[in-house]
Amino acid sequence: MKIKKLDIAIVGAGPVGLSFALSLANSGLSVAILEKQAYENIRNPNFDGRDIALTHFSKSQLKEWGVWQHLPAEQIHPLKKAQVIDGQLFSRDQKHSDSLKFEGADNLDTPLGFLVANHQIRKALFKQIKQHSHIQLLCEQEVQTIKTSLYSSLIETKSQTLEAKLIVASDSRFSATRRMMGLSAKMKDFGKLMIVCNMQHTLSHMNTAQECFQYERTCAILPLGEGYSSIVLTLNASEADRLLNLTNESFSEEVETMLDSRLGKMSLLGERNAYPLIGVMSNRFIAERFALIGDAAVGMHPVTAHGFNLGLSSVSTLANLIIKADSANKSIASQRLLLEYEARHKLLSKPLYDATNAIVALYTNKTPMAKVIRKLGIKIGNRLPPFQHLVTKRLTRISKL
Ligand SMILES: Cc1cc2nc3c(=O)[nH]c(=O)nc-3n(C[C@H](O)[C@H](O)[C@H](O)COP(=O)(O)OP(=O)(O)OC[C@H]3O[C@@H](n4cnc5c(N)ncnc54)[C@H](O)[C@@H]3O)c2cc1C
């Protein structure tokens, strides 16, 4: 078998792998992406229920790579306000003290972020990849083995062998290549399933995202276009199974009851998708001539909507170090460079990962003490405009998370 030689082999053409290839598009480095799925699934991915809340930093990255321009304007939904509600069922006259609120800046002219469907982001990334004929996208190529040494790395699929200076893995939170390289990870099974779907409704969502923690389950509304939203339910597996097996009409009625008719009459648009909730933090992000990015490095609980945004931060940190080293005629896979990437990305991601897990633990805990802490947290948060200002600033700034 002929061995293909290149600078960087990327494993996985998910949103993070494609973004990483684009971040190197003008660097002059030779790049190939190995993806186990068929080409058509990457070119034209199906709706998967996920609506991704993008920060201003993520938008600026996607703009810089020419990806944002491929997103249809009517598919970009500005998120003007967000509200976290503790324990109670939703009601339109929710007392101020029961919820923590965040608003976009400058009289809402600067939104908190932008909601875009995951499959639309992937489509736009693919379109931009096609503009760079030197980026090779090799589909139906599941990685089988990886061997790295001081001098180079070899990566094999059933029909190809690639020799690369560096391998970068973005092959999901259940990364097989992470295991092939002997890197361990801490996995946290939250014991719940997340059902996501789009629903039409008769009352306005007022461009406000709402997250309601009801201990046994959480319900979230992500406002999309006028009269429709993404609905996100987190439930025990048996309850999720029951809801997934209901007819569209019965499911819509149940969701309407769960939301206390906050959005009026509800009706399901399209399919329901379900995801198991498993958080992953890899203990190391690097090995010899090997680095993990995206969910393969850190797979977040979706509640704080950090996953892809954090993935883009890993992309920019690693790509900037590689481009800088290459333009100074230094190795793009030195231990020093990789250690710097690991340290920087760990510093950013570990506190977010731990804080997200702590929020989930606190808001799903039914003990009286946890309830007191939550109410206190909401009161303090609401009475501390600097706290709300800090969160808003963090979401809207055009630097990393
Ligand atoms: C319900 C839900 C809601 C979410 N909401 C948000 C949000 O609001 N904001 C946000 O920022 N993030 C959100 N996320 C997280 C976001 O979707 C992920 O962080 C993002 O998809 C990770 O992208 P990735 O490319 O790292 O991995 P993936 O999307 O998992 O892609 C991995 C790719 O690698 C390929 N692959 C796997 N193994 C191999 C192999 N051995 N060889 C070759 N190819 C392989 C796969 O086929 C796939 O194409 C949400 C996630 C969920 C589940």
Tab-separated table of C-alpha atoms and ligand atoms in Angstrom:
chain	number	residue	atom	x	y	z
A	1	MET	CA	0.000	0.000	0.000
A	2	LYS	CA	1.359	3.450	-0.955
A	3	ILE	CA	2.019	5.705	2.037
A	4	LYS	CA	0.658	9.258	1.734
A	5	LYS	CA	2.954	11.844	3.392
A	6	LEU	CA	1.645	15.093	4.859
A	7	ASP	CA	2.060	17.578	7.678
A	8	ILE	CA	-1.124	17.071	9.684
A	9	ALA	CA	-3.690	14.254	9.743
A	10	ILE	CA	-6.997	15.144	11.406
A	11	VAL	CA	-9.240	12.317	12.647
A	12	GLY	CA	-12.966	13.152	12.416
A	13	ALA	CA	-14.847	15.544	10.106
A	14	GLY	CA	-17.255	16.712	12.816
A	15	PRO	CA	-17.666	20.475	13.312
A	16	VAL	CA	-14.395	20.748	15.269
A	17	GLY	CA	-12.256	18.674	12.843
A	18	LEU	CA	-13.523	20.701	9.866
A	19	SER	CA	-12.914	23.960	11.771
A	20	PHE	CA	-9.350	22.906	12.582
A	21	ALA	CA	-8.628	22.155	8.911
A	22	LEU	CA	-9.992	25.618	7.970
A	23	SER	CA	-7.888	27.338	10.631
A	24	LEU	CA	-4.802	25.973	8.797
A	25	ALA	CA	-6.117	26.564	5.275
A	26	ASN	CA	-3.796	29.485	4.498
A	27	SER	CA	-0.775	28.184	6.403
A	28	GLY	CA	0.792	26.267	3.514
A	29	LEU	CA	0.761	23.065	5.600
A	30	SER	CA	-0.586	19.900	3.951
A	31	VAL	CA	-3.664	18.628	5.764
A	32	ALA	CA	-5.928	15.580	5.378
A	33	ILE	CA	-9.083	14.703	7.330
A	34	LEU	CA	-9.974	11.045	7.885
A	35	GLU	CA	-13.679	10.449	8.523
A	36	LYS	CA	-15.452	7.144	9.074
A	37	GLN	CA	-18.831	8.296	7.710
A	38	ALA	CA	-19.812	8.435	4.037
A	39	TYR	CA	-19.076	11.640	2.047
A	40	GLU	CA	-22.802	12.399	1.593
A	41	ASN	CA	-23.349	12.522	5.398
A	42	ILE	CA	-20.624	15.163	5.699
A	43	ARG	CA	-21.703	17.125	2.610
A	44	ASN	CA	-25.369	17.218	3.532
A	45	PRO	CA	-25.854	16.260	7.206
A	46	ASN	CA	-29.390	15.588	8.444
A	47	PHE	CA	-31.159	17.721	11.048
A	48	ASP	CA	-30.080	16.235	14.405
A	49	GLY	CA	-32.234	18.290	16.796
A	50	ARG	CA	-29.293	20.271	18.222
A	51	ASP	CA	-29.416	24.038	18.138
A	52	ILE	CA	-26.020	25.403	19.081
A	53	ALA	CA	-25.748	28.619	21.100
A	54	LEU	CA	-22.695	30.314	19.595
A	55	THR	CA	-20.743	32.985	21.464
A	56	HIS	CA	-19.440	36.136	19.779
A	57	PHE	CA	-15.947	34.613	19.770
A	58	SER	CA	-17.207	31.560	17.854
A	59	LYS	CA	-19.032	33.806	15.385
A	60	SER	CA	-15.855	35.819	14.789
A	61	GLN	CA	-13.854	32.608	14.161
A	62	LEU	CA	-16.452	31.269	11.726
A	63	LYS	CA	-16.517	34.661	9.975
A	64	GLU	CA	-12.735	34.767	9.665
A	65	TRP	CA	-12.681	31.336	7.990
A	66	GLY	CA	-15.506	32.300	5.569
A	67	VAL	CA	-18.021	29.905	7.160
A	68	TRP	CA	-20.518	32.348	8.699
A	69	GLN	CA	-21.200	33.749	5.209
A	70	HIS	CA	-22.596	30.338	4.124
A	71	LEU	CA	-25.243	30.305	6.878
A	72	PRO	CA	-28.673	31.384	5.589
A	73	ALA	CA	-29.576	34.634	7.442
A	74	GLU	CA	-32.993	33.268	8.436
A	75	GLN	CA	-31.282	30.339	10.181
A	76	ILE	CA	-29.317	32.590	12.572
A	77	HIS	CA	-31.380	33.414	15.653
A	78	PRO	CA	-30.089	36.130	18.026
A	79	LEU	CA	-30.450	35.260	21.697
A	80	LYS	CA	-31.400	38.480	23.505
A	81	LYS	CA	-32.160	37.283	27.042
A	82	ALA	CA	-31.699	34.186	29.187
A	83	GLN	CA	-33.441	33.115	32.361
A	84	VAL	CA	-32.619	30.298	34.801
A	85	ILE	CA	-35.616	29.159	36.841
A	86	ASP	CA	-35.358	27.065	39.985
A	87	GLY	CA	-37.777	24.275	40.761
A	88	GLN	CA	-41.123	25.754	39.770
A	89	LEU	CA	-43.134	24.999	36.685
A	90	PHE	CA	-42.902	27.723	34.087
A	91	SER	CA	-45.470	30.441	34.258
A	92	ARG	CA	-45.596	33.703	32.340
A	93	ASP	CA	-45.914	35.709	35.566
A	94	GLN	CA	-42.886	34.041	37.229
A	95	LYS	CA	-41.730	36.154	40.183
A	96	HIS	CA	-38.436	37.965	39.602
A	97	SER	CA	-36.918	36.395	42.739
A	98	ASP	CA	-37.461	32.833	41.428
A	99	SER	CA	-35.182	33.268	38.470
A	100	LEU	CA	-31.774	34.562	37.456
A	101	LYS	CA	-31.840	36.753	34.358
A	102	PHE	CA	-29.224	37.797	31.814
A	103	GLU	CA	-29.642	40.312	29.009
A	104	GLY	CA	-27.619	41.294	25.967
A	105	ALA	CA	-25.712	44.589	26.112
A	106	ASP	CA	-26.495	48.056	24.642
A	107	ASN	CA	-30.267	47.889	25.099
A	108	LEU	CA	-30.274	44.374	23.637
A	109	ASP	CA	-28.606	45.515	20.379
A	110	THR	CA	-25.740	43.141	21.177
A	111	PRO	CA	-27.331	39.742	21.741
A	112	LEU	CA	-25.951	37.234	24.287
A	113	GLY	CA	-25.217	34.860	21.414
A	114	PHE	CA	-26.672	33.239	18.298
A	115	LEU	CA	-28.634	30.015	17.930
A	116	VAL	CA	-27.859	28.012	14.799
A	117	ALA	CA	-28.837	24.397	14.036
A	118	ASN	CA	-25.875	22.013	14.269
A	119	HIS	CA	-26.487	20.531	10.806
A	120	GLN	CA	-26.469	24.059	9.287
A	121	ILE	CA	-23.090	24.774	10.904
A	122	ARG	CA	-21.711	21.477	9.573
A	123	LYS	CA	-23.078	22.199	6.060
A	124	ALA	CA	-21.489	25.674	6.069
A	125	LEU	CA	-18.130	24.241	7.238
A	126	PHE	CA	-18.218	21.650	4.469
A	127	LYS	CA	-18.985	24.318	1.821
A	128	GLN	CA	-15.963	26.315	2.954
A	129	ILE	CA	-13.693	23.230	3.046
A	130	LYS	CA	-14.583	22.685	-0.623
A	131	GLN	CA	-13.196	26.165	-1.430
A	132	HIS	CA	-9.746	24.892	-0.416
A	133	SER	CA	-8.907	22.141	-2.883
A	134	HIS	CA	-5.636	21.369	-1.070
A	135	ILE	CA	-7.505	20.173	2.087
A	136	GLN	CA	-8.130	16.478	1.520
A	137	LEU	CA	-11.329	15.037	2.969
A	138	LEU	CA	-11.055	11.238	2.984
A	139	CYS	CA	-14.409	9.630	3.840
A	140	GLU	CA	-15.289	6.053	4.811
A	141	GLN	CA	-11.853	5.898	6.432
A	142	GLU	CA	-12.220	4.654	10.001
A	143	VAL	CA	-8.900	4.856	11.803
A	144	GLN	CA	-7.723	1.418	12.872
A	145	THR	CA	-4.215	1.954	14.239
A	146	ILE	CA	-1.865	4.779	15.135
A	147	LYS	CA	1.878	4.525	15.736
A	148	THR	CA	3.885	7.566	16.739
A	149	SER	CA	7.607	7.973	17.320
A	150	LEU	CA	10.118	10.750	17.862
A	151	TYR	CA	10.428	11.178	14.070
A	152	SER	CA	6.917	10.743	12.598
A	153	SER	CA	3.509	9.175	13.039
A	154	LEU	CA	1.677	6.549	11.023
A	155	ILE	CA	-2.077	6.317	10.852
A	156	GLU	CA	-3.887	3.401	9.189
A	157	THR	CA	-7.400	2.739	7.950
A	158	LYS	CA	-8.473	-0.404	6.038
A	159	SER	CA	-7.441	1.130	2.714
A	160	GLN	CA	-4.966	3.952	3.457
A	161	THR	CA	-1.759	4.591	5.364
A	162	LEU	CA	-0.761	8.163	6.098
A	163	GLU	CA	2.534	9.405	7.471
A	164	ALA	CA	2.110	12.741	9.239
A	165	LYS	CA	4.238	15.019	11.373
A	166	LEU	CA	1.291	15.463	13.727
A	167	ILE	CA	-2.043	13.714	14.310
A	168	VAL	CA	-4.913	15.792	15.691
A	169	ALA	CA	-7.938	13.837	16.908
A	170	SER	CA	-11.468	15.269	16.944
A	171	ASP	CA	-13.258	11.924	16.850
A	172	SER	CA	-15.976	12.625	19.483
A	173	ARG	CA	-16.136	12.307	23.262
A	174	PHE	CA	-15.911	8.520	22.882
A	175	SER	CA	-12.657	8.945	20.895
A	176	ALA	CA	-11.189	5.614	19.771
A	177	THR	CA	-7.853	7.236	18.882
A	178	ARG	CA	-7.532	8.608	22.433
A	179	ARG	CA	-7.677	4.992	23.633
A	180	MET	CA	-5.290	3.824	20.864
A	181	MET	CA	-2.754	6.319	22.242
A	182	GLY	CA	-3.275	5.008	25.800
A	183	LEU	CA	-4.722	8.297	27.084
A	184	SER	CA	-7.160	7.888	29.972
A	185	ALA	CA	-10.249	10.033	30.547
A	186	LYS	CA	-12.679	10.684	33.390
A	187	MET	CA	-16.219	9.944	32.257
A	188	LYS	CA	-19.275	11.189	34.119
A	189	ASP	CA	-22.524	9.419	33.361
A	190	PHE	CA	-25.326	11.786	34.431
A	191	GLY	CA	-27.797	8.890	34.154
A	192	LYS	CA	-30.168	10.928	31.986
A	193	LEU	CA	-31.197	11.290	28.364
A	194	MET	CA	-31.701	14.576	26.576
A	195	ILE	CA	-34.593	14.831	24.096
A	196	VAL	CA	-34.258	17.720	21.631
A	197	CYS	CA	-36.795	18.836	19.034
A	198	ASN	CA	-38.232	21.922	17.353
A	199	MET	CA	-41.788	22.954	18.225
A	200	GLN	CA	-44.230	25.525	16.946
A	201	HIS	CA	-46.207	27.581	19.500
A	202	THR	CA	-48.944	30.182	19.558
A	203	LEU	CA	-47.401	32.631	22.101
A	204	SER	CA	-44.165	34.578	21.655
A	205	HIS	CA	-40.866	33.317	23.080
A	206	MET	CA	-39.711	36.940	23.332
A	207	ASN	CA	-36.214	35.899	22.171
A	208	THR	CA	-35.554	34.621	25.695
A	209	ALA	CA	-33.855	31.308	26.436
A	210	GLN	CA	-35.292	29.662	29.541
A	211	GLU	CA	-33.835	26.833	31.556
A	212	CYS	CA	-36.112	25.410	34.228
A	213	PHE	CA	-34.618	22.917	36.709
A	214	GLN	CA	-37.321	20.669	38.122
A	215	TYR	CA	-34.985	18.188	39.945
A	216	GLU	CA	-36.240	14.976	38.263
A	217	ARG	CA	-36.051	16.656	34.880
A	218	THR	CA	-35.091	19.944	33.277
A	219	CYS	CA	-36.945	21.745	30.471
A	220	ALA	CA	-35.357	24.400	28.310
A	221	ILE	CA	-36.718	26.693	25.624
A	222	LEU	CA	-34.279	28.019	23.026
A	223	PRO	CA	-36.013	30.734	20.971
A	224	LEU	CA	-35.638	30.326	17.191
A	225	GLY	CA	-37.775	32.132	14.579
A	226	GLU	CA	-41.111	33.809	15.261
A	227	GLY	CA	-43.499	31.183	16.654
A	228	TYR	CA	-41.070	28.294	17.025
A	229	SER	CA	-38.393	27.180	19.488
A	230	SER	CA	-36.045	24.340	20.235
A	231	ILE	CA	-37.265	22.359	23.231
A	232	VAL	CA	-34.707	20.462	25.315
A	233	LEU	CA	-35.880	17.948	27.934
A	234	THR	CA	-33.523	16.100	30.320
A	235	LEU	CA	-35.089	13.003	31.831
A	236	ASN	CA	-34.522	9.529	33.253
A	237	ALA	CA	-34.184	6.882	30.540
A	238	SER	CA	-37.588	5.265	31.226
A	239	GLU	CA	-39.432	8.600	31.121
A	240	ALA	CA	-37.505	9.576	27.974
A	241	ASP	CA	-38.479	6.262	26.330
A	242	ARG	CA	-42.115	6.865	27.145
A	243	LEU	CA	-42.033	10.374	25.637
A	244	LEU	CA	-40.173	9.198	22.529
A	245	ASN	CA	-42.865	6.575	21.913
A	246	LEU	CA	-45.833	8.949	22.176
A	247	THR	CA	-47.624	10.086	19.030
A	248	ASN	CA	-46.679	13.589	17.836
A	249	GLU	CA	-49.987	14.960	19.163
A	250	SER	CA	-49.676	13.369	22.653
A	251	PHE	CA	-46.016	14.434	22.900
A	252	SER	CA	-46.962	18.022	21.997
A	253	GLU	CA	-49.718	18.027	24.639
A	254	GLU	CA	-47.321	16.712	27.318
A	255	VAL	CA	-44.722	19.355	26.541
A	256	GLU	CA	-47.418	22.044	26.651
A	257	THR	CA	-48.396	20.829	30.154
A	258	MET	CA	-44.738	20.627	31.264
A	259	LEU	CA	-44.290	24.255	30.213
A	260	ASP	CA	-47.531	25.249	31.950
A	261	SER	CA	-48.769	26.575	28.567
A	262	ARG	CA	-46.087	29.284	28.794
A	263	LEU	CA	-45.799	29.265	24.991
A	264	GLY	CA	-49.473	28.566	24.324
A	265	LYS	CA	-50.465	25.642	22.105
A	266	MET	CA	-47.468	23.511	21.123
A	267	SER	CA	-46.985	21.276	18.091
A	268	LEU	CA	-43.984	19.181	17.164
A	269	LEU	CA	-42.028	20.146	14.022
A	270	GLY	CA	-40.069	17.242	12.580
A	271	GLU	CA	-38.308	14.548	14.590
A	272	ARG	CA	-37.394	14.061	18.243
A	273	ASN	CA	-33.707	13.206	18.810
A	274	ALA	CA	-32.259	11.741	22.012
A	275	TYR	CA	-28.703	11.904	23.406
A	276	PRO	CA	-27.256	10.122	26.478
A	277	LEU	CA	-25.694	12.618	28.893
A	278	ILE	CA	-22.075	11.659	29.453
A	279	GLY	CA	-19.392	14.192	30.301
A	280	VAL	CA	-15.747	13.439	29.484
A	281	MET	CA	-12.509	15.086	30.560
A	282	SER	CA	-9.384	13.533	29.096
A	283	ASN	CA	-6.585	13.395	31.693
A	284	ARG	CA	-4.005	14.388	29.055
A	285	PHE	CA	-4.716	16.249	25.800
A	286	ILE	CA	-1.442	15.233	24.134
A	287	ALA	CA	0.962	12.357	23.497
A	288	GLU	CA	3.994	12.029	21.206
A	289	ARG	CA	3.075	13.783	17.899
A	290	PHE	CA	-0.588	13.619	18.907
A	291	ALA	CA	-3.165	16.110	20.237
A	292	LEU	CA	-6.856	15.956	21.163
A	293	ILE	CA	-9.247	18.805	20.329
A	294	GLY	CA	-13.031	19.330	20.603
A	295	ASP	CA	-15.171	16.788	22.423
A	296	ALA	CA	-12.324	14.232	22.247
A	297	ALA	CA	-10.443	16.444	24.754
A	298	VAL	CA	-13.421	17.767	26.750
A	299	GLY	CA	-17.015	16.588	26.279
A	300	MET	CA	-19.258	18.981	28.221
A	301	HIS	CA	-22.786	18.519	29.626
A	302	PRO	CA	-24.831	20.635	27.148
A	303	VAL	CA	-26.635	22.637	29.866
A	304	THR	CA	-24.203	25.577	29.735
A	305	ALA	CA	-23.902	25.369	25.912
A	306	HIS	CA	-20.102	25.395	25.981
A	307	GLY	CA	-19.213	22.237	23.958
A	308	PHE	CA	-18.651	23.493	20.405
A	309	ASN	CA	-17.595	26.954	21.635
A	310	LEU	CA	-14.913	25.307	23.770
A	311	GLY	CA	-13.989	23.098	20.800
A	312	LEU	CA	-13.353	26.255	18.735
A	313	SER	CA	-11.148	27.583	21.520
A	314	SER	CA	-9.063	24.374	21.346
A	315	VAL	CA	-8.842	24.833	17.556
A	316	SER	CA	-7.610	28.411	17.792
A	317	THR	CA	-5.085	27.692	20.581
A	318	LEU	CA	-3.485	24.752	18.760
A	319	ALA	CA	-3.625	26.276	15.269
A	320	ASN	CA	-1.996	29.541	16.423
A	321	LEU	CA	0.879	27.651	18.063
A	322	ILE	CA	1.395	25.500	14.948
A	323	ILE	CA	1.323	28.465	12.530
A	324	LYS	CA	3.739	30.439	14.716
A	325	ALA	CA	6.173	27.498	14.973
A	326	ASP	CA	6.005	26.768	11.241
A	327	SER	CA	6.646	30.360	10.218
A	328	ALA	CA	9.705	30.381	12.513
A	329	ASN	CA	10.914	27.134	10.838
A	330	LYS	CA	10.404	25.208	14.072
A	331	SER	CA	8.815	21.778	14.505
A	332	ILE	CA	4.998	21.798	14.431
A	333	ALA	CA	4.893	18.711	16.669
A	334	SER	CA	7.524	19.418	19.330
A	335	GLN	CA	6.851	18.314	22.885
A	336	ARG	CA	7.212	21.940	23.969
A	337	LEU	CA	4.505	23.167	21.581
A	338	LEU	CA	2.136	20.367	22.547
A	339	LEU	CA	2.703	20.944	26.271
A	340	GLU	CA	1.910	24.623	25.807
A	341	TYR	CA	-1.322	23.743	23.981
A	342	GLU	CA	-2.308	21.322	26.733
A	343	ALA	CA	-1.595	23.801	29.536
A	344	ARG	CA	-3.534	26.624	27.864
A	345	HIS	CA	-6.548	24.533	26.935
A	346	LYS	CA	-6.690	22.848	30.357
A	347	LEU	CA	-6.592	26.237	32.068
A	348	LEU	CA	-9.607	27.345	30.050
A	349	SER	CA	-11.637	24.141	29.990
A	350	LYS	CA	-11.161	22.521	33.424
A	351	PRO	CA	-12.867	25.301	35.452
A	352	LEU	CA	-15.773	25.403	32.944
A	353	TYR	CA	-16.134	21.614	33.020
A	354	ASP	CA	-16.094	21.473	36.836
A	355	ALA	CA	-18.433	24.462	37.209
A	356	THR	CA	-20.917	22.983	34.707
A	357	ASN	CA	-20.966	19.645	36.561
A	358	ALA	CA	-21.402	21.480	39.883
A	359	ILE	CA	-24.372	23.464	38.484
A	360	VAL	CA	-25.987	20.230	37.249
A	361	ALA	CA	-25.426	18.582	40.666
A	362	LEU	CA	-26.823	21.551	42.592
A	363	TYR	CA	-29.869	22.063	40.392
A	364	THR	CA	-30.897	18.398	40.309
A	365	ASN	CA	-30.433	17.860	44.062
A	366	LYS	CA	-33.731	17.748	45.974
A	367	THR	CA	-32.354	18.056	49.542
A	368	PRO	CA	-33.592	21.089	51.545
A	369	MET	CA	-30.005	22.368	51.888
A	370	ALA	CA	-29.499	22.370	48.098
A	371	LYS	CA	-32.805	24.243	47.684
A	372	VAL	CA	-31.663	26.926	50.146
A	373	ILE	CA	-28.300	27.305	48.357
A	374	ARG	CA	-30.059	27.638	44.974
A	375	LYS	CA	-32.518	30.283	46.185
A	376	LEU	CA	-29.653	32.175	47.818
A	377	GLY	CA	-27.572	31.934	44.629
A	378	ILE	CA	-30.424	33.350	42.545
A	379	LYS	CA	-31.071	36.196	45.067
A	380	ILE	CA	-27.387	37.123	45.209
A	381	GLY	CA	-27.037	36.880	41.415
A	382	ASN	CA	-30.041	39.170	40.854
A	383	ARG	CA	-28.898	41.731	43.426
A	384	LEU	CA	-25.386	41.844	42.035
A	385	PRO	CA	-25.580	43.614	38.673
A	386	PRO	CA	-21.752	43.296	38.372
A	387	PHE	CA	-22.181	39.485	38.391
A	388	GLN	CA	-24.759	39.585	35.578
A	389	HIS	CA	-22.621	42.133	33.740
A	390	LEU	CA	-19.582	39.813	34.025
A	391	VAL	CA	-21.471	36.817	32.580
A	392	THR	CA	-22.881	38.944	29.732
A	393	LYS	CA	-19.454	40.391	28.971
A	394	ARG	CA	-17.932	36.920	28.915
A	395	LEU	CA	-20.504	35.723	26.389
A	396	THR	CA	-20.365	38.748	24.121
A	397	ARG	CA	-16.636	39.447	23.909
A	398	ILE	CA	-14.776	38.498	20.752
A	399	SER	CA	-11.938	36.731	22.540
A	400	LYS	CA	-11.950	33.157	23.846
A	401	LEU	CA	-14.736	32.049	26.225
B	1	LIG	C1	-28.226	18.028	22.681
B	1	LIG	C2	-26.944	18.766	22.534
B	1	LIG	C3	-26.945	20.163	22.558
B	1	LIG	C4	-25.746	20.878	22.420
B	1	LIG	N1	-25.777	22.237	22.471
B	1	LIG	C5	-24.634	22.946	22.367
B	1	LIG	C6	-24.641	24.381	22.418
B	1	LIG	O1	-25.670	25.029	22.571
B	1	LIG	N2	-23.446	25.052	22.299
B	1	LIG	C7	-22.274	24.374	22.116
B	1	LIG	O2	-21.217	25.027	22.002
B	1	LIG	N3	-22.237	23.020	22.057
B	1	LIG	C8	-23.381	22.293	22.192
B	1	LIG	N4	-23.342	20.923	22.130
B	1	LIG	C9	-22.048	20.249	21.965
B	1	LIG	C10	-21.591	20.142	20.508
B	1	LIG	O3	-22.604	19.528	19.726
B	1	LIG	C11	-20.294	19.317	20.486
B	1	LIG	O4	-19.358	19.931	21.338
B	1	LIG	C12	-19.693	19.238	19.071
B	1	LIG	O5	-20.567	18.561	18.194
B	1	LIG	C13	-18.364	18.462	19.118
B	1	LIG	O6	-17.827	18.376	17.827
B	1	LIG	P1	-16.610	17.389	17.497
B	1	LIG	O7	-16.283	17.648	16.079
B	1	LIG	O8	-15.560	17.522	18.546
B	1	LIG	O9	-17.196	15.910	17.688
B	1	LIG	P2	-18.369	15.162	16.917
B	1	LIG	O10	-19.433	16.106	16.504
B	1	LIG	O11	-18.756	14.036	17.827
B	1	LIG	O12	-17.687	14.571	15.581
B	1	LIG	C14	-16.781	13.500	15.604
B	1	LIG	C15	-16.520	13.015	14.167
B	1	LIG	O13	-15.491	12.013	14.190
B	1	LIG	C16	-15.874	10.906	13.389
B	1	LIG	N5	-15.162	9.711	13.905
B	1	LIG	C17	-15.346	9.093	15.096
B	1	LIG	N6	-14.488	8.068	15.235
B	1	LIG	C18	-13.729	8.019	14.119
B	1	LIG	C19	-12.666	7.162	13.676
B	1	LIG	N7	-12.213	6.151	14.420
B	1	LIG	N8	-12.133	7.386	12.451
B	1	LIG	C20	-12.581	8.410	11.665
B	1	LIG	N9	-13.587	9.242	12.040
B	1	LIG	C21	-14.158	9.061	13.257
B	1	LIG	C22	-17.388	10.864	13.544
B	1	LIG	O14	-18.017	10.145	12.491
B	1	LIG	C23	-17.755	12.345	13.547
B	1	LIG	O15	-17.935	12.855	12.228
B	1	LIG	C24	-24.526	20.174	22.285
B	1	LIG	C25	-24.512	18.764	22.253
B	1	LIG	C26	-25.701	18.077	22.395
B	1	LIG	C27	-25.686	16.562	22.393
